[in-house]
Amino acid sequence: MYLHTQLLINEIAADEPDPAAANALQEGLGGQFGEMRTMMQYLFQSMNFRGDPASKPYKDLLQGIGTEEISHVELIGTTISQLLDGSPRYQGKKSDPVDQPGAGGATPLNIALDTSNIHHYLVGAQGALPVDAAGNPWSGSYVYNSGNLVLDLLYNLMLESTGRLQKCRIYEMTENKTARSTIAYLIVRDQAHENAYAKALESLGVN
Amino acid sequence: MYLHTQLLINEIAADEPDPAAANALQEGLGGQFGEMRTMMQYLFQSMNFRGDPASKPYKDLLQGIGTEEISHVELIGTTISQLLDGSPRYQGKKSDPVDQPGAGGATPLNIALDTSNIHHYLVGAQGALPVDAAGNPWSGSYVYNSGNLVLDLLYNLMLESTGRLQKCRIYEMTENKTARSTIAYLIVRDQAHENAYAKALESLGVN
Amino acid sequence: MYLHTQLLINEIAADEPDPAAANALQEGLGGQFGEMRTMMQYLFQSMNFRGDPASKPYKDLLQGIGTEEISHVELIGTTISQLLDGSPRYQGKKSDPVDQPGAGGATPLNIALDTSNIHHYLVGAQGALPVDAAGNPWSGSYVYNSGNLVLDLLYNLMLESTGRLQKCRIYEMTENKTARSTIAYLIVRDQAHENAYAKALESLGVN
Amino acid sequence: MYLHTQLLINEIAADEPDPAAANALQEGLGGQFGEMRTMMQYLFQSMNFRGDPASKPYKDLLQGIGTEEISHVELIGTTISQLLDGSPRYQGKKSDPVDQPGAGGATPLNIALDTSNIHHYLVGAQGALPVDAAGNPWSGSYVYNSGNLVLDLLYNLMLESTGRLQKCRIYEMTENKTARSTIAYLIVRDQAHENAYAKALESLGVN
Amino acid sequence: MYLHTQLLINEIAADEPDPAAANALQEGLGGQFGEMRTMMQYLFQSMNFRGDPASKPYKDLLQGIGTEEISHVELIGTTISQLLDGSPRYQGKKSDPVDQPGAGGATPLNIALDTSNIHHYLVGAQGALPVDAAGNPWSGSYVYNSGNLVLDLLYNLMLESTGRLQKCRIYEMTENKTARSTIAYLIVRDQAHENAYAKALESLGVN
Amino acid sequence: MYLHTQLLINEIAADEPDPAAANALQEGLGGQFGEMRTMMQYLFQSMNFRGDPASKPYKDLLQGIGTEEISHVELIGTTISQLLDGSPRYQGKKSDPVDQPGAGGATPLNIALDTSNIHHYLVGAQGALPVDAAGNPWSGSYVYNSGNLVLDLLYNLMLESTGRLQKCRIYEMTENKTARSTIAYLIVRDQAHENAYAKALESLGVN
């Protein structure tokens, strides 16, 4: 059972809006090696976990990191939303359900034609989408759960390393502080998870 | 930020394993109107929510139901896993990472050739998959978040109703108690969410 | 501009319901070489057609066959719907929007677990779906419209031949008269379209 | 059975070519809430419709609007085609099936490298494609047909509203008269369909 | 540059036709961890390889194993084709391009309705398809090539181990000698590739 | 069985890096009518080929061209890789598996935000990807193998012609010599394959 508290797992630094950086961060959210993937992969590995009581600590590890990844999805999604500026304001009890995009209509929507993913302005209302930086929707086929504990842990290790590699690349692509504060935090956490999976593998006799 | 406690949100009744029922339940997990969808849709609607302080209760509503849906994913995933019997046991610190499927090898794997989704036995190890009952992987393109509050709530209402309709059909398809205990619980919760969204729409002046 | 008249383009013979035949016919509706494909391909080729007045007859040909294909979609979809028996009846002004599947509840839904595509009973209500016989949703990537008239016509010829080949195979798979009456009609029409495209190519100097 | 008459359902205003506007309009054609979706959704709901004679007016409604949507597909597709300028001319009975793009070769094709979807110039010949504004092919998984009349009508209402919301956004994105004449017309028709579905729901006792 | 010699890399044992085993083998051909994947992954890693002359042996390793994988695709594809019995014979210079399935028409095609993937008989002519055992088409999104040599080799190791795990499961699912002769051979080769990648990682200082 | 020799099938001319040209060439590699498609289509047609000894020359033809297509995949993939400049260098036995993109860090990665496919820099390391020019992953659903020899050859002819048409368009889009040397070579080979398939069809009595 899951609970939620209205705190982000890390603070997001203030900076200018930046649609290009927002799009690069989409890879860290909805990409093949992003936070939706890690969250779902560890959730499925936990739900399907079986074994003798001696293997319980491995299930706890997967469940613990998996829960943290939901908070990462929340963090990076909120960051993308903040980077996409001039979003439509909530218009209250108006009779007609059509929004007034761009700070109540002040920001012209035609900037959308030059952005990396026009869906940020056309399908969503300047918010995060469950897609990667090239616009591909997240797919359930990404989730790896072979049922073999050693292979699952080895894949998780590789997944965290690749996620970190991609985040280092995103970090180099932008100097926006909003983007960088979240990316830098996630790089540190990916490293911590790599270490945790490496130790778990070691305890199973795998180097 | 999300927390996890090692309790399922509802108890799962004991009964015989039932791969056909397990496959039908996949629609409730990874289908277009299943729990992964509701969970992700409300999560994205929360993350992207903006507006004046007066609209805060609507964000809280989305976040609250969204958090409950994560527990529903956990519940239905665990139920599917239980319905797929004879799963491989964890084999400990063995040098070779190949499992011994079917209760330590006792249940022959050739039953897989006659089941609804051979992937339950071939790609996974008798566990839930992030796919629907016809084997299609869950897709990020399912998530609806238009940024218009009235439309988002209306869609959520319709989503819960459709989910409930499909679960009523699944309930009629099987008499397995493990499957029915989870399905019956989720039908009740879907109804509760429909009511909550209906009231929220009413408070915005929509009948 | 399109108009509709409430007549099917060909009569559907009466016979027993037959879910397996219904699923085979899905290939002729939503498959890569089915009627949705031909309809959309010729519609796009018409809309994008340009050229000097001398080329107008080719546009008319594409538009004419394309319009006939919409009637074929209607014919084969209605046939599939008829082959899937015991469908839920419309329940009128009831307060609760949940149907009572299987002839008002008389046909138990558990037959769905043994059919070729459980979605016929779980996602739809015993009706045709926009998918092929293996359950893959129809995709816009099927449509071929290169903008080169000779290649477009050559592809169309090949498309009709392949559609006819697949329909001959479906014809051999079932003896159900409902299925065969529609398939036999469509085989004849595919042959006619092949001839039309062959003549058009000939008039352009291609053998 | 469907018929076609060589008139567009609305006149398209003349203006400069505009590839960026053409790409935005792709959402209204091949997007998840575009005209191909409404056309197919209502077509499937009609084909699969069953019920007592009293429910016949609802089938007629779905079929009527569905037929109008085919004309909308034709209208918006033709508009996109017109917005993509300098298209290859038909080259007649030439022996080699390679076109001469860009007004007989006068417009260099290298502009394609800077446009929103290079496929408009590389896969098609400056014509409409069955994809959305982010390049995703249209998918049969979009079609909603639950078999429950109230839910189907409610979804249709929501679908028209979302389509209208997106078209309002596209309208704000461009000042091109060719694009706006078609978009403005479709907004009005979406509104009319919303009203029709709302009245149908009212007659079934749903507010 | 690639060359072909008309010898299979391993002999295929003779046995009865077996459509169910053929479908299970599809996972080893077109599945996420099958031979098309390994072939393409190593091919892309080779083509994109850069580095100082000291890293040349790693490129050679990837290219060598990649080339062997093409022969594995050929082997497992031919095996599936052999397992699907009663295939249509080539009908020579007949005027009508419609085949006569099932040993010249002797084997009735209606067996197709009960097989795991009707496409084996309806879209193909009793031959291998580029899909997995659940019917999903092979996807380019499977290919992993991060550009970081250590990660690429680690992923390759994990890929071979997972491929081997799945093949061990397929081996348990069937006793057909045609299927088993190919699967047993591929299990041995996967093990050899695991060892080669493990040694390469060791030489880079990774345990 | 396949063999590899470390020679490209054609020399690649030297010129400046050009990410836009690299992206256009992706269509020729991973597009619906690109080299991965021809390679896989002919490979499957060969593996599934059956018939009397008299039809052996047709199998040899398919296998021969199919093998050449693997070399084309290698050629165009290597060309794309060369066009994407400033790639990360191999960093040897470093403990941390994070690369230093852009010529050891000299080329800032922020250029990626303005390129046609950010995945070239974010998911890959300035290398070719198994996707088309709009970023869609290659799909197994592209492969055509009906089992009817005449139709298969006719489709192959049409496939080569369409591939050539697209390559002529790419040739017009760029003046980069690296890109053009490969494209020009492939256009010539496509023409040769068209002729081969045309002759094969002629020998079967098809004009």
mmCIF file of N, CA and C in Angstrom, chain E residues 47-90:
data_model
loop_
_atom_site.group_PDB
_atom_site.id
_atom_site.type_symbol
_atom_site.label_atom_id
_atom_site.label_comp_id
_atom_site.label_asym_id
_atom_site.label_seq_id
_atom_site.Cartn_x
_atom_site.Cartn_y
_atom_site.Cartn_z
ATOM 1 N N MET E 47 29.121 -0.826 -36.300
ATOM 2 C CA MET E 47 29.100 0.286 -37.266
ATOM 3 C C MET E 47 29.424 1.618 -36.587
ATOM 4 N N ASN E 48 28.979 1.761 -35.345
ATOM 5 C CA ASN E 48 29.152 3.035 -34.638
ATOM 6 C C ASN E 48 30.420 3.071 -33.797
ATOM 7 N N PHE E 49 31.196 1.990 -33.848
ATOM 8 C CA PHE E 49 32.385 1.907 -33.006
ATOM 9 C C PHE E 49 33.445 2.918 -33.457
ATOM 10 N N ARG E 50 33.980 3.635 -32.487
ATOM 11 C CA ARG E 50 35.115 4.525 -32.752
ATOM 12 C C ARG E 50 36.114 4.347 -31.622
ATOM 13 N N GLY E 51 37.291 4.886 -31.789
ATOM 14 C CA GLY E 51 38.253 4.770 -30.690
ATOM 15 C C GLY E 51 39.655 4.667 -31.220
ATOM 16 N N ASP E 52 40.593 4.654 -30.307
ATOM 17 C CA ASP E 52 41.989 4.526 -30.704
ATOM 18 C C ASP E 52 42.259 3.096 -31.151
ATOM 19 N N PRO E 53 43.417 2.889 -31.846
ATOM 20 C CA PRO E 53 43.720 1.546 -32.364
ATOM 21 C C PRO E 53 43.704 0.473 -31.273
ATOM 22 N N ALA E 54 43.999 0.850 -30.032
ATOM 23 C CA ALA E 54 44.034 -0.148 -28.953
ATOM 24 C C ALA E 54 42.678 -0.791 -28.710
ATOM 25 N N SER E 55 41.603 -0.108 -29.125
ATOM 26 C CA SER E 55 40.274 -0.659 -28.856
ATOM 27 C C SER E 55 39.747 -1.522 -30.009
ATOM 28 N N LYS E 56 40.560 -1.628 -31.074
ATOM 29 C CA LYS E 56 40.157 -2.410 -32.243
ATOM 30 C C LYS E 56 39.702 -3.849 -31.914
ATOM 31 N N PRO E 57 40.396 -4.562 -31.022
ATOM 32 C CA PRO E 57 39.944 -5.942 -30.737
ATOM 33 C C PRO E 57 38.512 -6.019 -30.230
ATOM 34 N N TYR E 58 38.024 -4.992 -29.563
ATOM 35 C CA TYR E 58 36.651 -5.016 -29.070
ATOM 36 C C TYR E 58 35.670 -4.880 -30.242
ATOM 37 N N LYS E 59 36.016 -4.011 -31.193
ATOM 38 C CA LYS E 59 35.179 -3.902 -32.387
ATOM 39 C C LYS E 59 35.145 -5.232 -33.146
ATOM 40 N N ASP E 60 36.299 -5.861 -33.276
ATOM 41 C CA ASP E 60 36.358 -7.151 -33.974
ATOM 42 C C ASP E 60 35.494 -8.196 -33.282
ATOM 43 N N LEU E 61 35.516 -8.187 -31.959
ATOM 44 C CA LEU E 61 34.703 -9.137 -31.187
ATOM 45 C C LEU E 61 33.224 -8.943 -31.505
ATOM 46 N N LEU E 62 32.760 -7.671 -31.453
ATOM 47 C CA LEU E 62 31.356 -7.375 -31.713
ATOM 48 C C LEU E 62 30.963 -7.783 -33.120
ATOM 49 N N GLN E 63 31.853 -7.492 -34.078
ATOM 50 C CA GLN E 63 31.562 -7.804 -35.474
ATOM 51 C C GLN E 63 31.545 -9.316 -35.706
ATOM 52 N N GLY E 64 32.441 -10.010 -35.045
ATOM 53 C CA GLY E 64 32.517 -11.464 -35.215
ATOM 54 C C GLY E 64 31.267 -12.146 -34.678
ATOM 55 N N ILE E 65 30.892 -11.781 -33.456
ATOM 56 C CA ILE E 65 29.689 -12.412 -32.883
ATOM 57 C C ILE E 65 28.459 -11.968 -33.669
ATOM 58 N N GLY E 66 28.424 -10.701 -34.056
ATOM 59 C CA GLY E 66 27.298 -10.196 -34.843
ATOM 60 C C GLY E 66 27.091 -10.980 -36.128
ATOM 61 N N THR E 67 28.184 -11.321 -36.801
ATOM 62 C CA THR E 67 28.080 -12.089 -38.045
ATOM 63 C C THR E 67 27.542 -13.494 -37.771
ATOM 64 N N GLU E 68 28.012 -14.084 -36.679
ATOM 65 C CA GLU E 68 27.492 -15.423 -36.320
ATOM 66 C C GLU E 68 25.985 -15.357 -36.069
ATOM 67 N N GLU E 69 25.523 -14.244 -35.487
ATOM 68 C CA GLU E 69 24.093 -14.126 -35.161
ATOM 69 C C GLU E 69 23.227 -14.108 -36.432
ATOM 70 N N ILE E 70 23.773 -13.595 -37.547
ATOM 71 C CA ILE E 70 22.988 -13.640 -38.796
ATOM 72 C C ILE E 70 22.733 -15.099 -39.168
ATOM 73 N N SER E 71 23.750 -15.928 -38.989
ATOM 74 C CA SER E 71 23.579 -17.362 -39.272
ATOM 75 C C SER E 71 22.588 -17.996 -38.295
ATOM 76 N N HIS E 72 22.517 -17.464 -37.077
ATOM 77 C CA HIS E 72 21.527 -17.974 -36.123
ATOM 78 C C HIS E 72 20.108 -17.593 -36.538
ATOM 79 N N VAL E 73 19.943 -16.376 -37.027
ATOM 80 C CA VAL E 73 18.629 -15.974 -37.556
ATOM 81 C C VAL E 73 18.214 -16.937 -38.660
ATOM 82 N N GLU E 74 19.166 -17.235 -39.565
ATOM 83 C CA GLU E 74 18.883 -18.169 -40.667
ATOM 84 C C GLU E 74 18.509 -19.549 -40.134
ATOM 85 N N LEU E 75 19.231 -20.010 -39.115
ATOM 86 C CA LEU E 75 18.997 -21.352 -38.575
ATOM 87 C C LEU E 75 17.625 -21.451 -37.911
ATOM 88 N N ILE E 76 17.302 -20.513 -37.048
ATOM 89 C CA ILE E 76 16.057 -20.631 -36.298
ATOM 90 C C ILE E 76 14.857 -20.324 -37.202
ATOM 91 N N GLY E 77 15.036 -19.436 -38.165
ATOM 92 C CA GLY E 77 13.963 -19.162 -39.129
ATOM 93 C C GLY E 77 13.652 -20.388 -39.973
ATOM 94 N N THR E 78 14.701 -21.058 -40.442
ATOM 95 C CA THR E 78 14.507 -22.271 -41.238
ATOM 96 C C THR E 78 13.863 -23.371 -40.399
ATOM 97 N N THR E 79 14.229 -23.442 -39.129
ATOM 98 C CA THR E 79 13.643 -24.441 -38.232
ATOM 99 C C THR E 79 12.142 -24.207 -38.051
ATOM 100 N N ILE E 80 11.760 -22.953 -37.829
ATOM 101 C CA ILE E 80 10.334 -22.622 -37.674
ATOM 102 C C ILE E 80 9.577 -22.995 -38.944
ATOM 103 N N SER E 81 10.157 -22.672 -40.081
ATOM 104 C CA SER E 81 9.537 -22.969 -41.366
ATOM 105 C C SER E 81 9.297 -24.476 -41.504
ATOM 106 N N GLN E 82 10.286 -25.272 -41.059
ATOM 107 C CA GLN E 82 10.167 -26.730 -41.156
ATOM 108 C C GLN E 82 9.107 -27.268 -40.196
ATOM 109 N N LEU E 83 8.947 -26.622 -39.063
ATOM 110 C CA LEU E 83 7.962 -27.073 -38.064
ATOM 111 C C LEU E 83 6.526 -26.772 -38.494
ATOM 112 N N LEU E 84 6.363 -25.830 -39.412
ATOM 113 C CA LEU E 84 5.019 -25.486 -39.891
ATOM 114 C C LEU E 84 4.715 -26.300 -41.134
ATOM 115 N N ASP E 85 4.021 -27.383 -40.965
ATOM 116 C CA ASP E 85 3.905 -28.380 -42.031
ATOM 117 C C ASP E 85 2.853 -28.034 -43.079
ATOM 118 N N GLY E 86 2.865 -28.807 -44.168
ATOM 119 C CA GLY E 86 1.819 -28.716 -45.175
ATOM 120 C C GLY E 86 1.803 -27.384 -45.888
ATOM 121 N N SER E 87 2.968 -26.828 -46.072
ATOM 122 C CA SER E 87 3.030 -25.490 -46.650
ATOM 123 C C SER E 87 2.631 -25.521 -48.114
ATOM 124 N N PRO E 88 2.203 -24.388 -48.638
ATOM 125 C CA PRO E 88 1.851 -24.327 -50.061
ATOM 126 C C PRO E 88 3.075 -24.605 -50.920
ATOM 127 N N ARG E 89 2.897 -25.384 -51.952
ATOM 128 C CA ARG E 89 3.972 -25.609 -52.905
ATOM 129 C C ARG E 89 4.018 -24.458 -53.904
ATOM 130 N N TYR E 90 5.188 -24.202 -54.431
ATOM 131 C CA TYR E 90 5.336 -23.222 -55.496
ATOM 132 C C TYR E 90 4.589 -23.708 -56.731
#
